Amino acid sequence: MVTIRDIAERAAVSVSTASRALNNNPRISRETRLRIQSIATEMGYQPNYNAKTLTNGEANAVGVIFPPGDMSTAANPFFVDLLMGINTQLRLRNAVLSVAIANTTEELTKNVLALISQSLIHHFILLYSKANDPVVELLKSQGVQYVLVGDPTQDNERYVNNNNRLAGAKALEYLNRHFNSRHVLFVESEMEQGFEKQRRLGFESAAQQLGVKRELLKLPDKAMQHLDQAVAQYLDNRRDIDGIMTTDDLIGMMVYQLTRQQLNRQVPLISFNKSQSNILIGDQVRFVELYPQHMGEAAVRVLFSETKQFEMLPFTIEKV
Amino acid sequence: MVTIRDIAERAAVSVSTASRALNNNPRISRETRLRIQSIATEMGYQPNYNAKTLTNGEANAVGVIFPPGDMSTAANPFFVDLLMGINTQLRLRNAVLSVAIANTTEELTKNVLALISQSLIHHFILLYSKANDPVVELLKSQGVQYVLVGDPTQDNERYVNNNNRLAGAKALEYLNRHFNSRHVLFVESEMEQGFEKQRRLGFESAAQQLGVKRELLKLPDKAMQHLDQAVAQYLDNRRDIDGIMTTDDLIGMMVYQLTRQQLNRQVPLISFNKSQSNILIGDQVRFVELYPQHMGEAAVRVLFSETKQFEMLPFTIEKV
DNA sequence: CTGTTAGCGCTTTCAG
DNA sequence: CTGAAAGCGCTAACAG
């Protein structure tokens, strides 16, 4: 392992000079700075971040906090992309990614506390939001930085998000404009995540504006024996539906097939959250791309920004 | 921050004694050891792991390596559960979880190298496997420990896995026994992940043994415009199919609906990887539960075991 | 602009 | 069984 000492020696300077040079301290002459840096890369120097953390009192790691078990399904397909985005930004800053994840809020809290006090992590990204969350309390009481991915529940909370309401509205407009939909069904799950609600609100207001007739179908929370039959029947009673919006891909797929089968025609459909599956596809299928990877990147930017309180990310409507 | 010094002081012993006591060093009398430990908990002592790592030369962190971008879709719904399992075990050992994730293998390799040389992480869990992987080369050349989640590609590689072959066989037997299936369709994706292949092999051998007629349908890799219609037609040509096995839930759902629609009856179906969705459901639907959370736990156990080379995890067949 | 030195919190010889 | 002291790699006064 090549240390800062080795470099100092080789460059015939003191360790402090070496340290400063490597950290771009302006007090070092440009000349020696560059010389030392080139020696460092030449020797394959890799700073020991544990030593750094020990002296700085602050880790180069960012903690990513997953939802506790009981709500972990929420944004599932998103997570990998989010992590990807977060980590690309972290790597640019020579930081690393730690995760906190547990089945219960209690365990999760312990986990986060351990990261704070044992690893000296002072920066967190929270992948869920709920009211009165003990984890958030902890973060605040420990005075560490965090940003939320999703809908903020408190004032003065830093976050990144999509404008789900706008997306809901635009999606409906899209259906109306491109497929001439005049009677649109909005399908959501029972659990009423914040983002679903926003999308519905956007959908509703746009429908009203455009004079589009709207239907609302809430799928039961728990698995239901004959869900598909129930949906089929529902559709059968509304045979002139000519557009569908669903809050996720999977639901989208089911409904899509059922409509084809039940109404005996293809109904234009727009869904959120294109999942990795490449199954839901067709001429009249669209989805709202939310760019989870970009959200991850934005989260890191906000986290390390001095001033920025939030970032609202763009979305697009795409053919599959 | 309460340090080991504070404890030593309060206990009227030297720091070295305190250190030894806290690390259960047998050279300390049981008596003082307990006394010091109780003082520590009383004072809410949390060891600084950066300092520990600095002296030990080895971190208390485990690196979890995600598949590079181009293969990340593979086990997607699994990941969160895996992380959950891994982390519960890590927390028991007072270890923390770091992740390496990147879009390209090259970036990923850099990421892992950074973890090894900058954070001194010497233990890794690899969430994918492919032949001649540079990341694996790196792990080996750096002499760090790792275990693989999935099919090992090299001899002498430590891993945890499901017996996918057995699972494929058992699943077919189940269909045959419980639903009296005599003509079964196996649906797989084009990308031919290792586990899919194993499941198919199991399926095939069991079918042969039981004298069950078998069909194989490989879904195209890329999205296809009228995939569902193609599948529908495929089914139409094999109208006496009386059992289906799919390698994942999503495909399962599509095929399930298509069969109902096309064949006008319910065909018993068994799928792998129950995803978080609660949509695929019915009297004649089963899935093979692989307990990803347990796999995560097992991975940690193998990683820290001196002797264990692998763990093969049980599966069960469940009603939804 | 650069060097000397102390010290971050912990473990581990080496001495008793 | 316990203590004193050195040192892990790095940064940051302080002093030139």
XYZ file of C-alpha atoms (C1' of nucleotides) in Angstrom:
672
model
C 0.000 0.000 0.000
C 1.491 3.285 -1.068
C 0.962 6.029 1.472
C 1.330 9.735 1.476
C 4.684 9.253 3.179
C 6.052 7.342 0.210
C 5.019 10.141 -2.050
C 6.502 12.814 0.157
C 9.737 10.916 0.272
C 9.899 10.387 -3.446
C 9.106 14.040 -4.088
C 11.514 15.168 -1.422
C 8.926 17.198 0.403
C 7.220 16.841 3.753
C 4.088 14.830 4.268
C 2.050 17.916 4.879
C 3.094 19.367 1.583
C 2.174 16.130 -0.077
C -1.163 16.076 1.659
C -1.927 19.630 0.702
C -0.851 19.114 -2.863
C -3.084 16.095 -3.204
C -6.006 17.992 -1.773
C -5.486 20.920 -4.103
C -4.728 23.256 -1.313
C -4.005 26.629 -2.919
C -1.235 27.284 -0.480
C 0.955 24.945 -2.509
C 2.639 26.289 -5.593
C 1.002 25.126 -8.751
C 4.274 23.684 -9.827
C 4.970 21.369 -6.926
C 1.313 20.531 -6.700
C 1.287 19.144 -10.196
C 4.584 17.417 -9.686
C 3.380 15.699 -6.558
C 0.091 14.733 -8.126
C 1.792 13.155 -11.051
C 4.087 11.245 -8.760
C 1.031 10.068 -6.887
C -0.740 8.733 -9.925
C 2.468 7.242 -11.158
C 2.906 5.357 -7.932
C -0.720 4.329 -7.967
C -1.525 6.144 -4.797
C -4.940 5.493 -3.309
C -5.824 7.538 -0.260
C -6.911 5.565 2.744
C -10.329 6.906 3.487
C -10.474 5.471 6.938
C -7.535 7.581 7.921
C -9.090 10.571 6.257
C -12.347 10.034 8.043
C -10.572 9.610 11.317
C -8.933 12.993 11.057
C -11.792 14.817 9.418
C -14.432 13.407 11.678
C -16.607 12.937 8.632
C -16.850 10.007 6.283
C -16.683 10.059 2.518
C -19.649 7.726 2.475
C -23.286 8.450 1.815
C -25.933 6.301 3.430
C -28.869 5.228 1.315
C -31.882 4.328 3.396
C -34.372 1.860 1.969
C -37.980 1.719 3.042
C -38.621 -0.578 5.956
C -39.887 -4.023 5.009
C -43.561 -3.285 5.202
C -43.374 -0.638 2.534
C -40.485 -1.934 0.520
C -42.544 -3.071 -2.409
C -43.489 0.465 -3.181
C -40.997 1.585 -5.755
C -39.266 -1.709 -6.201
C -38.357 -1.660 -9.872
C -36.958 1.778 -9.372
C -34.355 0.940 -6.827
C -31.634 -0.470 -8.942
C -31.742 2.483 -11.296
C -31.796 4.882 -8.407
C -28.751 3.261 -6.890
C -27.046 3.401 -10.218
C -27.648 7.107 -10.528
C -26.641 7.817 -6.981
C -23.455 5.873 -7.323
C -22.297 7.448 -10.540
C -22.473 10.814 -8.851
C -20.798 9.507 -5.752
C -17.940 8.079 -7.708
C -17.314 11.425 -9.312
C -16.876 12.793 -5.832
C -14.791 9.866 -4.684
C -17.463 8.906 -2.257
C -18.897 5.509 -1.552
C -22.370 4.228 -0.986
C -23.492 2.510 2.194
C -26.959 1.169 2.667
C -29.345 0.889 5.546
C -32.128 -1.614 5.066
C -34.193 -3.601 7.514
C -37.531 -5.248 7.964
C -38.813 -3.017 10.683
C -38.587 0.677 11.297
C -37.002 -0.062 14.613
C -34.196 -2.106 13.124
C -33.763 0.449 10.417
C -33.369 3.202 12.945
C -30.680 1.244 14.727
C -28.978 0.655 11.439
C -28.912 4.325 10.598
C -27.695 5.230 14.033
C -24.860 2.762 13.676
C -23.866 4.344 10.386
C -23.866 7.770 11.932
C -21.989 7.041 15.092
C -19.803 4.137 14.118
C -18.923 5.072 10.586
C -19.295 8.817 10.940
C -21.574 9.096 7.953
C -23.140 12.515 7.815
C -25.013 12.361 4.505
C -28.064 10.328 3.703
C -30.513 9.717 0.919
C -33.915 8.522 1.988
C -35.767 6.370 -0.511
C -39.196 6.697 1.003
C -41.286 9.158 2.862
C -43.947 8.804 5.428
C -45.329 11.023 8.116
C -43.746 10.972 11.564
C -40.990 8.662 10.572
C -38.609 7.843 13.436
C -35.766 7.591 10.988
C -36.273 11.164 9.904
C -36.456 12.214 13.537
C -33.143 10.529 14.095
C -31.493 12.182 11.129
C -32.661 15.532 12.337
C -31.707 15.046 15.932
C -28.267 13.904 14.905
C -27.900 16.930 12.737
C -26.900 15.080 9.608
C -27.757 16.059 6.073
C -30.349 14.174 4.101
C -32.418 14.408 1.015
C -35.590 12.609 0.242
C -36.497 10.870 -2.966
C -40.209 11.413 -3.342
C -42.875 13.617 -1.831
C -41.649 15.663 1.103
C -43.862 15.472 4.169
C -42.379 18.352 6.075
C -41.552 21.911 5.339
C -37.969 22.697 4.798
C -37.139 19.156 3.803
C -34.783 18.753 0.910
C -35.945 16.410 -1.808
C -35.934 15.369 -5.417
C -39.111 14.373 -7.122
C -41.067 14.130 -10.288
C -43.937 16.416 -10.870
C -46.384 13.589 -10.680
C -49.359 15.802 -10.841
C -48.205 17.405 -14.025
C -47.320 13.994 -15.386
C -50.824 12.750 -14.723
C -52.254 15.723 -16.539
C -49.896 15.467 -19.490
C -50.547 11.792 -19.816
C -54.226 12.402 -20.137
C -53.684 15.196 -22.616
C -51.544 12.827 -24.594
C -54.262 10.219 -24.744
C -56.742 12.818 -25.745
C -54.607 14.420 -28.390
C -52.986 11.401 -29.977
C -55.666 8.790 -29.607
C -58.621 11.040 -29.310
C -59.648 9.462 -26.037
C -62.890 10.832 -24.644
C -63.585 8.366 -21.854
C -60.583 7.418 -19.844
C -60.088 4.978 -17.012
C -57.545 5.647 -14.307
C -56.405 2.571 -12.410
C -54.624 2.878 -9.111
C -53.785 0.602 -6.218
C -55.481 0.767 -2.904
C -52.406 1.662 -0.937
C -52.496 5.211 -2.139
C -48.880 6.130 -2.330
C -48.314 9.838 -2.486
C -47.189 9.771 -6.070
C -50.252 7.856 -7.167
C -52.466 10.418 -5.649
C -50.658 13.228 -7.387
C -50.995 11.501 -10.691
C -54.665 11.026 -10.143
C -55.142 14.651 -9.242
C -53.385 15.678 -12.412
C -55.452 13.249 -14.388
C -58.663 14.558 -12.909
C -57.999 18.199 -13.441
C -56.883 17.644 -17.008
C -59.936 15.537 -17.689
C -62.135 18.262 -16.432
C -60.373 20.850 -18.526
C -60.615 18.818 -21.655
C -64.122 17.640 -20.980
C -63.005 14.032 -20.993
C -65.222 11.602 -19.161
C -63.324 9.803 -16.455
C -63.517 6.562 -14.529
C -61.608 5.547 -11.462
C -60.759 2.004 -10.556
C -59.023 1.229 -7.327
C -57.518 -2.217 -7.189
C -57.803 -3.921 -3.842
C -54.723 -3.906 -1.723
C -54.556 -7.570 -1.005
C -54.422 -10.254 -3.570
C -57.876 -11.164 -4.651
C -58.965 -14.459 -5.954
C -60.590 -13.360 -9.124
C -59.247 -9.931 -9.595
C -59.081 -10.284 -13.299
C -62.669 -11.367 -13.524
C -63.724 -8.473 -11.384
C -61.847 -6.108 -13.631
C -63.277 -7.763 -16.690
C -66.750 -7.245 -15.392
C -65.961 -3.677 -14.509
C -64.866 -3.109 -18.045
C -67.864 -4.823 -19.427
C -70.030 -2.213 -17.768
C -68.086 0.585 -19.381
C -67.647 -0.635 -22.873
C -66.999 2.723 -24.410
C -63.801 3.355 -22.521
C -61.294 4.523 -25.065
C -58.218 5.216 -23.009
C -56.528 3.868 -19.912
C -53.961 5.205 -17.529
C -52.358 2.985 -14.897
C -49.926 3.869 -12.170
C -47.710 0.976 -12.928
C -46.684 -1.381 -15.582
C -47.865 -4.578 -14.123
C -51.356 -3.391 -13.549
C -51.122 -1.897 -16.971
C -50.367 -5.208 -18.490
C -53.235 -6.946 -16.861
C -55.722 -4.292 -17.741
C -54.437 -4.051 -21.249
C -54.981 -7.681 -21.935
C -58.334 -7.708 -20.280
C -59.565 -4.848 -22.343
C -58.493 -6.472 -25.535
C -60.227 -9.578 -24.511
C -63.297 -8.029 -23.011
C -63.921 -5.103 -25.279
C -62.589 -6.918 -28.245
C -60.487 -4.014 -29.370
C -57.236 -2.350 -28.524
C -57.563 0.467 -26.071
C -54.788 3.055 -25.935
C -52.951 2.772 -22.669
C -50.417 4.835 -20.863
C -48.586 3.620 -17.786
C -45.983 4.857 -15.377
C -42.819 3.115 -14.320
C -41.820 1.061 -17.240
C -40.405 -1.968 -15.556
C -37.595 -4.029 -16.932
C -40.017 -6.368 -18.561
C -40.451 -5.898 -22.219
C -43.818 -7.421 -22.411
C -46.285 -4.606 -22.384
C -46.019 -3.372 -25.898
C -48.094 -2.321 -28.807
C -48.941 0.503 -31.185
C -51.163 2.199 -28.724
C -49.132 1.716 -25.613
C -47.146 4.538 -24.066
C -45.464 5.078 -20.784
C -44.303 7.984 -18.731
C -40.568 7.741 -18.385
C -39.456 9.115 -15.041
C -35.713 8.596 -15.385
C -35.037 7.102 -12.004
C -31.345 7.127 -12.700
C -31.445 10.865 -13.083
C -33.338 11.147 -9.868
C -30.540 9.331 -8.113
C -28.014 11.708 -9.574
C -30.088 14.701 -8.639
C -30.396 13.462 -5.083
C -26.636 13.517 -4.707
C -26.395 16.951 -6.240
C -28.928 18.377 -3.834
C -27.287 16.585 -0.943
C -23.979 18.262 -1.567
C -25.321 21.574 -2.674
C -25.109 24.422 -0.240
C -28.176 26.149 -1.459
C -30.406 23.910 -3.483
C -33.466 22.772 -1.584
C -34.930 20.429 -4.152
C -34.922 19.307 -7.740
C -37.981 18.589 -9.791
C -37.143 16.204 -12.561
C -38.549 16.142 -16.033
C -40.462 13.234 -17.482
C -41.297 12.255 -21.006
C -43.956 10.212 -22.654
C -42.559 7.450 -24.781
C -43.472 4.682 -27.068
C -42.302 1.390 -25.699
C -18.635 11.036 21.160
C -17.648 8.690 23.895
C -14.322 7.020 23.256
C -12.476 4.147 24.729
C -10.466 6.630 26.740
C -13.534 7.841 28.540
C -14.388 4.330 29.457
C -10.921 3.550 30.661
C -10.941 6.617 32.784
C -14.310 5.893 34.274
C -13.302 2.323 34.990
C -9.942 3.373 36.328
C -8.037 1.124 33.981
C -5.775 1.767 31.043
C -7.024 2.144 27.507
C -5.447 -1.106 26.506
C -7.354 -2.935 29.184
C -10.528 -1.270 28.079
C -9.849 -2.193 24.497
C -9.163 -5.778 25.351
C -12.195 -6.029 27.580
C -14.443 -4.703 24.863
C -13.041 -7.145 22.386
C -13.506 -10.084 24.716
C -9.836 -10.725 24.944
C -9.434 -13.698 27.306
C -6.376 -12.157 28.855
C -8.679 -9.897 30.825
C -10.283 -11.249 33.948
C -13.899 -12.119 33.497
C -14.718 -9.770 36.287
C -13.190 -6.570 34.957
C -14.258 -7.479 31.476
C -17.893 -7.512 32.465
C -17.491 -4.415 34.530
C -15.964 -2.512 31.656
C -18.523 -3.738 29.209
C -21.352 -2.655 31.392
C -19.769 0.742 31.793
C -19.476 0.947 28.043
C -23.107 0.222 27.372
C -24.096 2.506 30.186
C -22.146 5.339 28.626
C -23.553 4.489 25.200
C -20.179 3.720 23.753
C -20.056 3.217 19.987
C -16.721 2.123 18.623
C -15.369 4.249 15.819
C -14.966 1.825 12.982
C -12.718 4.051 11.001
C -10.192 3.948 13.753
C -10.619 0.214 14.042
C -10.150 -0.245 10.350
C -7.122 1.955 10.379
C -5.381 -0.176 12.928
C -6.653 -3.524 11.760
C -6.021 -2.864 8.123
C -9.370 -4.439 7.379
C -12.786 -2.874 7.249
C -15.918 -4.051 8.960
C -17.771 -3.447 5.744
C -18.908 -5.914 3.125
C -19.166 -4.833 -0.482
C -22.203 -5.947 -2.444
C -21.599 -5.915 -6.156
C -24.557 -5.445 -8.459
C -24.602 -6.639 -12.046
C -23.301 -4.106 -14.526
C -26.013 -2.120 -16.286
C -26.377 -4.360 -19.262
C -27.415 -7.315 -17.180
C -29.042 -5.564 -14.290
C -32.572 -6.466 -15.214
C -31.838 -10.085 -14.557
C -32.950 -10.693 -11.015
C -34.401 -7.291 -10.379
C -37.264 -8.040 -8.026
C -34.900 -10.107 -5.975
C -32.431 -7.440 -5.103
C -34.222 -5.667 -2.343
C -34.927 -8.904 -0.548
C -31.372 -10.015 -1.004
C -30.067 -6.802 0.464
C -32.435 -7.189 3.334
C -31.154 -10.658 4.099
C -27.550 -9.668 3.717
C -27.932 -6.707 5.978
C -29.684 -8.508 8.788
C -26.739 -10.850 8.984
C -24.269 -8.021 8.727
C -25.878 -6.140 11.540
C -25.567 -9.152 13.771
C -21.855 -9.008 13.127
C -21.674 -5.265 13.548
C -20.710 -4.929 9.942
C -22.023 -2.516 7.370
C -22.995 -2.854 3.753
C -21.362 -0.944 0.928
C -22.435 -1.271 -2.654
C -20.694 -1.222 -5.974
C -22.944 -0.547 -8.914
C -22.262 0.917 -12.330
C -23.475 0.915 -15.884
C -20.449 -0.693 -17.405
C -18.174 -3.467 -16.321
C -15.289 -1.099 -16.553
C -16.786 1.425 -14.195
C -17.824 -1.352 -11.910
C -14.305 -2.667 -11.763
C -13.001 0.740 -10.804
C -15.663 0.989 -8.182
C -14.699 -2.297 -6.623
C -11.042 -1.435 -6.724
C -11.771 1.803 -4.918
C -13.612 -0.091 -2.219
C -10.738 -2.457 -1.783
C -7.889 -0.017 -1.733
C -9.502 3.108 -0.364
C -11.872 1.629 2.130
C -9.953 -1.555 2.844
C -12.956 -3.759 2.241
C -11.897 -7.351 2.019
C -15.247 -9.117 1.766
C -17.627 -9.074 -1.144
C -20.893 -10.556 -2.270
C -21.381 -10.782 -5.990
C -24.957 -10.617 -7.205
C -24.364 -11.982 -10.663
C -22.165 -14.409 -12.450
C -20.781 -14.516 -15.899
C -17.827 -16.168 -17.512
C -14.517 -14.315 -17.608
C -15.727 -11.440 -15.570
C -13.067 -8.768 -14.984
C -14.569 -8.019 -11.616
C -13.984 -11.564 -10.487
C -10.455 -11.392 -11.812
C -9.911 -8.303 -9.755
C -11.289 -9.852 -6.603
C -9.017 -12.790 -7.048
C -5.932 -10.818 -7.887
C -6.479 -8.622 -4.873
C -6.840 -11.645 -2.694
C -10.116 -10.639 -1.129
C -12.896 -12.958 -0.081
C -16.077 -13.174 -2.058
C -19.133 -15.292 -2.473
C -21.398 -15.468 -5.409
C -25.167 -15.458 -5.401
C -26.139 -17.712 -8.258
C -24.502 -20.297 -10.458
C -20.748 -20.534 -10.000
C -18.786 -20.437 -13.211
C -15.460 -21.561 -11.851
C -14.259 -24.373 -9.703
C -13.466 -23.551 -6.176
C -15.731 -20.547 -6.170
C -17.810 -20.021 -3.096
C -21.503 -19.447 -3.663
C -25.053 -19.704 -2.486
C -27.734 -20.869 -4.803
C -31.031 -22.558 -5.242
C -31.170 -25.954 -6.726
C -32.887 -24.655 -9.784
C -32.720 -27.914 -11.558
C -34.435 -29.709 -8.757
C -36.946 -26.910 -8.519
C -37.798 -27.272 -12.184
C -38.329 -30.964 -11.729
C -40.397 -30.602 -8.601
C -42.527 -27.948 -10.169
C -43.418 -30.245 -12.995
C -44.127 -33.082 -10.634
C -46.388 -30.780 -8.741
C -48.369 -29.909 -11.830
C -48.626 -33.530 -12.709
C -49.650 -34.695 -9.283
C -51.980 -31.937 -8.226
C -53.494 -30.886 -11.483
C -52.952 -34.011 -13.414
C -51.105 -32.136 -16.137
C -50.067 -34.330 -19.046
C -48.974 -31.732 -21.576
C -46.953 -28.919 -20.135
C -45.540 -25.767 -21.634
C -42.291 -24.292 -20.364
C -41.801 -20.614 -21.126
C -38.417 -19.011 -20.862
C -36.780 -15.835 -22.025
C -34.279 -15.654 -24.786
C -31.449 -14.390 -22.688
C -30.880 -17.751 -21.163
C -29.753 -16.948 -17.694
C -28.058 -19.828 -15.984
C -30.876 -20.392 -13.580
C -33.421 -20.535 -16.356
C -31.482 -23.212 -18.060
C -31.249 -25.266 -14.911
C -34.949 -25.014 -14.399
C -35.588 -26.144 -17.908
C -33.271 -29.082 -17.531
C -35.094 -30.128 -14.407
C -38.386 -29.669 -16.136
C -37.304 -31.762 -19.067
C -35.925 -34.659 -17.136
C -38.948 -34.819 -14.897
C -41.254 -34.673 -17.888
C -39.441 -37.563 -19.423
C -39.622 -39.563 -16.246
C -43.296 -38.979 -15.798
C -44.106 -39.389 -19.430
C -45.491 -35.889 -19.642
C -45.575 -34.295 -23.044
C -43.609 -31.087 -23.115
C -43.486 -27.865 -25.092
C -40.872 -25.172 -25.028
C -41.522 -21.562 -25.800
C -38.702 -19.087 -25.874
C -39.780 -15.478 -25.711
C -37.777 -13.114 -27.843
C -35.221 -11.035 -26.063
C -36.274 -7.696 -27.356
C -39.663 -6.211 -27.055
C -41.826 -7.378 -29.875
C -44.726 -5.544 -31.309
C -47.310 -8.205 -31.059
C -45.798 -10.593 -28.646
C -49.099 -11.407 -27.080
C -50.650 -12.217 -30.403
C -47.748 -14.438 -31.277
C -48.109 -16.267 -28.025
C -51.831 -16.508 -28.508
C -51.318 -18.124 -31.846
C -48.732 -20.454 -30.421
C -51.242 -21.540 -27.822
C -53.941 -21.921 -30.378
C -51.863 -24.557 -32.092
C -51.485 -26.495 -28.876
C -54.914 -26.385 -27.479
C -54.574 -29.378 -25.229
C -51.892 -27.861 -23.065
C -52.924 -28.488 -19.486
C -50.104 -27.017 -17.493
C -47.663 -24.135 -17.747
C -44.386 -23.311 -16.113
C -42.782 -19.898 -16.501
C -39.458 -18.641 -15.259
C -40.905 -15.477 -13.952
C -44.001 -13.879 -12.730
C -44.505 -11.310 -15.362
C -44.304 -13.719 -18.203
C -46.502 -15.930 -16.125
C -49.123 -13.314 -15.921
C -49.209 -12.680 -19.603
C -49.352 -16.304 -20.512
C -51.943 -17.014 -17.896
C -54.304 -14.456 -19.239
C -53.710 -15.453 -22.788
C -54.472 -19.039 -22.084
C -57.681 -18.207 -20.381
C -58.650 -16.100 -23.263
C -57.384 -18.326 -26.011
C -58.133 -21.750 -24.702
C -61.195 -20.557 -22.894
C -60.316 -22.368 -19.732
C -58.053 -22.006 -16.786
C -54.748 -23.735 -17.191
C -52.791 -24.566 -14.069
C -49.685 -22.452 -13.914
C -46.572 -22.429 -11.826
C -44.074 -19.611 -11.910
C -40.808 -18.678 -10.280
C -39.971 -15.451 -8.523
C -43.152 -14.201 -7.121
C -42.765 -10.502 -7.561
C -44.191 -7.916 -5.282
C -47.251 -7.617 -7.417
C -50.276 -9.356 -6.117
C -51.940 -9.710 -9.407
C -51.224 -13.169 -10.625
C -53.569 -15.180 -8.574
C -56.100 -17.935 -8.841
C -57.031 -21.404 -7.695
C -54.703 -23.065 -10.077
C -51.762 -20.749 -9.768
C -48.673 -21.698 -7.803
C -45.204 -20.333 -7.542
C -41.843 -21.563 -6.475
C -40.745 -19.555 -3.490
C -36.986 -19.132 -3.483
C -36.607 -17.100 -0.316
C -34.228 -14.473 -1.597
C -33.897 -13.030 1.865
C -32.553 -16.322 3.098
C -30.130 -16.393 0.230
C -28.774 -13.071 1.335
C -28.313 -14.343 4.839
C -26.661 -17.495 3.617
C -24.256 -15.483 1.493
C -22.984 -13.706 4.567
C -22.673 -16.927 6.481
C -20.590 -18.514 3.772
C -18.532 -15.374 3.401
C -17.467 -15.460 7.016
C -17.231 -19.168 7.368
C -13.791 -20.695 7.437
C -14.810 -23.912 5.853
C -18.125 -23.692 4.082
C -17.775 -23.535 0.331
C -21.403 -23.066 -0.583
C -24.966 -23.249 0.579
C -27.813 -24.681 -1.403
C -31.068 -23.197 -0.298
C -34.407 -24.890 -0.077
C -37.447 -23.795 -2.030
C -41.104 -24.479 -1.614
C -44.090 -24.502 -3.871
C -46.838 -22.243 -2.680
C -50.300 -21.072 -3.390
C -50.331 -17.378 -3.966
C 4.937 28.667 0.063
C 6.715 24.631 3.054
C 8.052 21.820 7.295
C 7.311 20.072 12.202
C 4.411 18.205 15.212
C 0.418 16.665 17.550
C -3.361 13.958 17.381
C -7.962 11.560 15.370
C -9.584 6.423 18.199
C -8.098 2.239 18.354
C -5.054 -2.104 18.699
C -0.939 -4.353 19.834
C 3.612 -5.233 20.935
C 6.490 -5.107 24.844
C 7.167 -4.879 29.783
C 5.932 -5.790 33.926
C -3.725 -10.248 34.333
C -2.735 -5.102 33.279
C -0.234 -0.736 31.686
C 2.779 2.299 28.723
C 3.779 3.490 24.402
C 4.105 3.159 19.513
C 1.838 3.538 15.389
C -2.057 2.744 11.544
C -2.448 7.099 7.368
C -3.832 11.322 7.263
C -4.852 16.449 8.350
C -4.286 20.802 10.572
C -2.523 23.993 13.660
C 1.587 26.411 14.356
C 5.835 28.042 13.038
C 8.768 29.556 9.920
